[in-house]
Amino acid sequence: MTENLFYFLAFLTLLCALMVVISKNPVHSVIFLIITFFTISGHYILLNAQFLAAVNIIVYAGAIMVLFLFVIMFLNLGKNQQDVKTKTITKIAGTIAGGMLFVVFIAAMKDAALTVSTPEEYNSQIGMVENLGAVLFTQYLLPFELASVLFLVAMVGAVMLGKKETGESHF
């Protein structure tokens, strides 16, 4: 049962991710990306990482995708999409970037080792919040704190950019 669910989610994830790239309408592309995020959350649940699944749905499928959809509708990209011609240099640059990504993927997979776990070694608490917090605040404390300072600087910068100066008029 779990194996069939995994294969279904994997197929749906790959199909929707491909449709994000292939789709001509940007709104359809965002909707396919939302479905992709939901299927990835399904994979997290199958891996017993419920916290990551919830965060993925709340942050990515919720907040980020609403922001993307708002920007696309605000810019009205759907109407003048047919007038855009892709230059040859852009196609060549995309092919080179994709090829380099493929080489990096192959190099990473070359050193990966597949392990088979037995039911005796299985730990059902591996993806739970308590274990994630313990790892974040012990082994990864410095990167966690640096990320929090970075987010604080980004929030202060956004407030300062959005602050209305005296005598400045907005539309």
C-alpha positions as a LaTeX table, in Angstrom:
\begin{tabular}{lrrr}
\hline
Residue & $x$ (\AA) & $y$ (\AA) & $z$ (\AA) \\
\hline
Met1 & 0.00 & 0.00 & 0.00 \\
Thr2 & 2.72 & 2.47 & 0.98 \\
Glu3 & 4.80 & 1.56 & $-2.04$ \\
Asn4 & 1.88 & 2.19 & $-4.40$ \\
Leu5 & 1.19 & 5.52 & $-2.71$ \\
Phe6 & 4.85 & 6.46 & $-3.10$ \\
Tyr7 & 4.84 & 5.65 & $-6.81$ \\
Phe8 & 1.60 & 7.58 & $-7.33$ \\
Leu9 & 2.97 & 10.64 & $-5.49$ \\
Ala10 & 6.29 & 10.39 & $-7.36$ \\
Phe11 & 4.51 & 10.24 & $-10.72$ \\
Leu12 & 2.23 & 13.15 & $-9.82$ \\
Thr13 & 5.17 & 15.21 & $-8.50$ \\
Leu14 & 7.22 & 14.71 & $-11.65$ \\
Leu15 & 4.23 & 15.35 & $-13.92$ \\
Cys16 & 3.25 & 18.58 & $-12.16$ \\
Ala17 & 6.86 & 19.79 & $-11.97$ \\
Leu18 & 7.17 & 19.20 & $-15.70$ \\
Met19 & 3.91 & 21.06 & $-16.30$ \\
Val20 & 5.28 & 24.03 & $-14.31$ \\
Val21 & 8.03 & 24.37 & $-16.89$ \\
Ile22 & 5.98 & 23.49 & $-19.99$ \\
Ser23 & 2.83 & 25.50 & $-19.23$ \\
Lys24 & 2.46 & 28.68 & $-21.29$ \\
Asn25 & 0.04 & 30.37 & $-18.89$ \\
Pro26 & 1.84 & 31.64 & $-15.76$ \\
Val27 & $-1.25$ & 31.19 & $-13.57$ \\
His28 & $-1.50$ & 27.53 & $-14.59$ \\
Ser29 & 2.21 & 27.18 & $-13.88$ \\
Val30 & 1.73 & 28.47 & $-10.32$ \\
Ile31 & $-1.20$ & 26.10 & $-9.77$ \\
Phe32 & 0.92 & 23.15 & $-10.93$ \\
Leu33 & 3.66 & 24.32 & $-8.54$ \\
Ile34 & 1.17 & 24.33 & $-5.65$ \\
Ile35 & 0.17 & 20.75 & $-6.52$ \\
Thr36 & 3.87 & 19.84 & $-6.64$ \\
Phe37 & 4.38 & 21.23 & $-3.14$ \\
Phe38 & 1.41 & 19.25 & $-1.83$ \\
Thr39 & 2.75 & 16.02 & $-3.33$ \\
Ile40 & 6.18 & 16.69 & $-1.82$ \\
Ser41 & 4.44 & 17.11 & 1.53 \\
Gly42 & 2.90 & 13.70 & 0.92 \\
His43 & 6.42 & 12.31 & 0.51 \\
Tyr44 & 7.39 & 13.93 & 3.82 \\
Ile45 & 4.46 & 12.21 & 5.51 \\
Leu46 & 5.52 & 8.88 & 4.02 \\
Leu47 & 9.00 & 9.50 & 5.48 \\
Asn48 & 7.44 & 10.14 & 8.91 \\
Ala49 & 8.43 & 13.82 & 8.89 \\
Gln50 & 5.08 & 15.37 & 9.73 \\
Phe51 & 6.58 & 18.67 & 10.87 \\
Leu52 & 8.33 & 19.21 & 7.54 \\
Ala53 & 5.12 & 18.35 & 5.70 \\
Ala54 & 3.14 & 20.91 & 7.71 \\
Val55 & 5.80 & 23.59 & 7.26 \\
Asn56 & 6.00 & 22.88 & 3.53 \\
Ile57 & 2.25 & 23.30 & 3.14 \\
Ile58 & 2.02 & 26.40 & 5.33 \\
Val59 & 5.08 & 28.24 & 4.04 \\
Tyr60 & 5.45 & 27.19 & 0.41 \\
Ala61 & 2.02 & 26.09 & $-0.77$ \\
Gly62 & 0.39 & 28.77 & 1.35 \\
Ala63 & 2.32 & 31.98 & 1.69 \\
Ile64 & 4.90 & 31.86 & $-1.10$ \\
Met65 & 2.50 & 30.62 & $-3.78$ \\
Val66 & $-0.11$ & 33.23 & $-2.86$ \\
Leu67 & 2.62 & 35.84 & $-3.25$ \\
Phe68 & 3.66 & 34.42 & $-6.64$ \\
Leu69 & 0.05 & 34.32 & $-7.83$ \\
Phe70 & $-0.55$ & 37.88 & $-6.62$ \\
Val71 & 2.53 & 39.18 & $-8.48$ \\
Ile72 & 1.64 & 37.34 & $-11.68$ \\
Met73 & $-1.92$ & 38.67 & $-11.63$ \\
Phe74 & $-0.72$ & 42.14 & $-10.66$ \\
Leu75 & 1.74 & 42.28 & $-13.57$ \\
Asn76 & $-0.86$ & 40.79 & $-15.94$ \\
Leu77 & 1.67 & 38.51 & $-17.62$ \\
Gly78 & $-0.93$ & 36.32 & $-19.29$ \\
Lys79 & $-2.03$ & 38.80 & $-21.99$ \\
Asn80 & 1.30 & 39.77 & $-23.56$ \\
Gln81 & 2.91 & 36.34 & $-23.19$ \\
Gln82 & 2.47 & 35.48 & $-26.89$ \\
Asp83 & 4.54 & 38.48 & $-28.03$ \\
Val84 & 7.69 & 37.30 & $-26.27$ \\
Lys85 & 10.25 & 35.58 & $-28.52$ \\
Thr86 & 13.03 & 33.57 & $-26.95$ \\
Lys87 & 16.45 & 34.48 & $-28.29$ \\
Thr88 & 18.90 & 31.79 & $-29.35$ \\
Ile89 & 21.46 & 32.88 & $-26.77$ \\
Thr90 & 18.86 & 32.37 & $-24.03$ \\
Lys91 & 18.17 & 28.84 & $-25.24$ \\
Ile92 & 21.90 & 28.08 & $-25.35$ \\
Ala93 & 22.43 & 29.50 & $-21.84$ \\
Gly94 & 19.52 & 27.44 & $-20.52$ \\
Thr95 & 20.87 & 24.28 & $-22.10$ \\
Ile96 & 24.34 & 24.88 & $-20.64$ \\
Ala97 & 22.89 & 25.60 & $-17.17$ \\
Gly98 & 20.74 & 22.46 & $-17.33$ \\
Gly99 & 23.72 & 20.39 & $-18.45$ \\
Met100 & 25.85 & 21.71 & $-15.61$ \\
Leu101 & 23.07 & 20.91 & $-13.14$ \\
Phe102 & 22.90 & 17.40 & $-14.56$ \\
Val103 & 26.68 & 16.97 & $-14.13$ \\
Val104 & 26.46 & 18.13 & $-10.50$ \\
Phe105 & 23.57 & 15.71 & $-9.92$ \\
Ile106 & 25.52 & 12.81 & $-11.39$ \\
Ala107 & 28.60 & 13.72 & $-9.30$ \\
Ala108 & 26.48 & 13.81 & $-6.14$ \\
Met109 & 24.81 & 10.50 & $-6.95$ \\
Lys110 & 28.18 & 8.86 & $-7.71$ \\
Asp111 & 29.25 & 9.13 & $-4.07$ \\
Ala112 & 25.87 & 8.23 & $-2.56$ \\
Ala113 & 25.52 & 4.84 & $-0.98$ \\
Leu114 & 22.21 & 3.03 & $-0.79$ \\
Thr115 & 21.54 & 1.43 & 2.58 \\
Val116 & 18.91 & $-1.09$ & 3.43 \\
Ser117 & 17.29 & $-0.66$ & 6.81 \\
Thr118 & 15.88 & $-3.54$ & 8.77 \\
Pro119 & 12.79 & $-3.36$ & 10.96 \\
Glu120 & 14.99 & $-3.79$ & 14.04 \\
Glu121 & 16.94 & $-0.60$ & 13.20 \\
Tyr122 & 13.84 & 1.47 & 12.33 \\
Asn123 & 13.30 & 4.50 & 14.56 \\
Ser124 & 9.75 & 5.83 & 14.34 \\
Gln125 & 10.70 & 9.12 & 16.05 \\
Ile126 & 13.32 & 10.19 & 13.49 \\
Gly127 & 11.27 & 12.94 & 11.83 \\
Met128 & 9.45 & 14.30 & 14.85 \\
Val129 & 9.70 & 17.87 & 16.11 \\
Glu130 & 11.57 & 16.96 & 19.29 \\
Asn131 & 14.43 & 15.32 & 17.39 \\
Leu132 & 14.50 & 18.13 & 14.82 \\
Gly133 & 14.76 & 20.72 & 17.60 \\
Ala134 & 17.52 & 18.79 & 19.32 \\
Val135 & 19.56 & 18.66 & 16.12 \\
Leu136 & 18.91 & 22.33 & 15.28 \\
Phe137 & 19.95 & 23.59 & 18.70 \\
Thr138 & 23.00 & 21.36 & 19.13 \\
Gln139 & 24.69 & 20.36 & 15.88 \\
Tyr140 & 23.40 & 23.24 & 13.71 \\
Leu141 & 23.18 & 26.04 & 16.28 \\
Leu142 & 25.47 & 28.50 & 14.46 \\
Pro143 & 23.77 & 28.26 & 11.03 \\
Phe144 & 20.37 & 28.44 & 12.76 \\
Glu145 & 21.33 & 31.65 & 14.58 \\
Leu146 & 22.91 & 33.15 & 11.44 \\
Ala147 & 19.69 & 32.48 & 9.52 \\
Ser148 & 17.67 & 34.19 & 12.26 \\
Val149 & 19.93 & 37.27 & 12.11 \\
Leu150 & 19.61 & 37.28 & 8.31 \\
Phe151 & 15.81 & 37.18 & 8.56 \\
Leu152 & 15.88 & 40.00 & 11.11 \\
Val153 & 18.02 & 42.15 & 8.80 \\
Ala154 & 15.66 & 41.39 & 5.89 \\
Met155 & 12.62 & 42.43 & 7.93 \\
Val156 & 14.26 & 45.68 & 9.06 \\
Gly157 & 15.31 & 46.37 & 5.47 \\
Ala158 & 11.77 & 45.79 & 4.19 \\
Val159 & 10.37 & 48.15 & 6.82 \\
Met160 & 12.93 & 50.81 & 5.98 \\
Leu161 & 12.25 & 50.52 & 2.24 \\
Gly162 & 8.52 & 50.71 & 2.77 \\
Lys163 & 8.69 & 53.60 & 5.23 \\
Lys164 & 7.13 & 56.79 & 3.88 \\
Glu165 & 9.46 & 59.78 & 4.04 \\
Thr166 & 8.14 & 63.20 & 5.04 \\
Gly167 & 6.94 & 65.12 & 2.04 \\
Glu168 & 7.09 & 62.08 & $-0.21$ \\
Ser169 & 3.94 & 61.39 & $-2.17$ \\
His170 & 2.81 & 57.99 & $-3.30$ \\
Phe171 & 0.43 & 57.27 & $-6.16$ \\
\hline
\end{tabular}
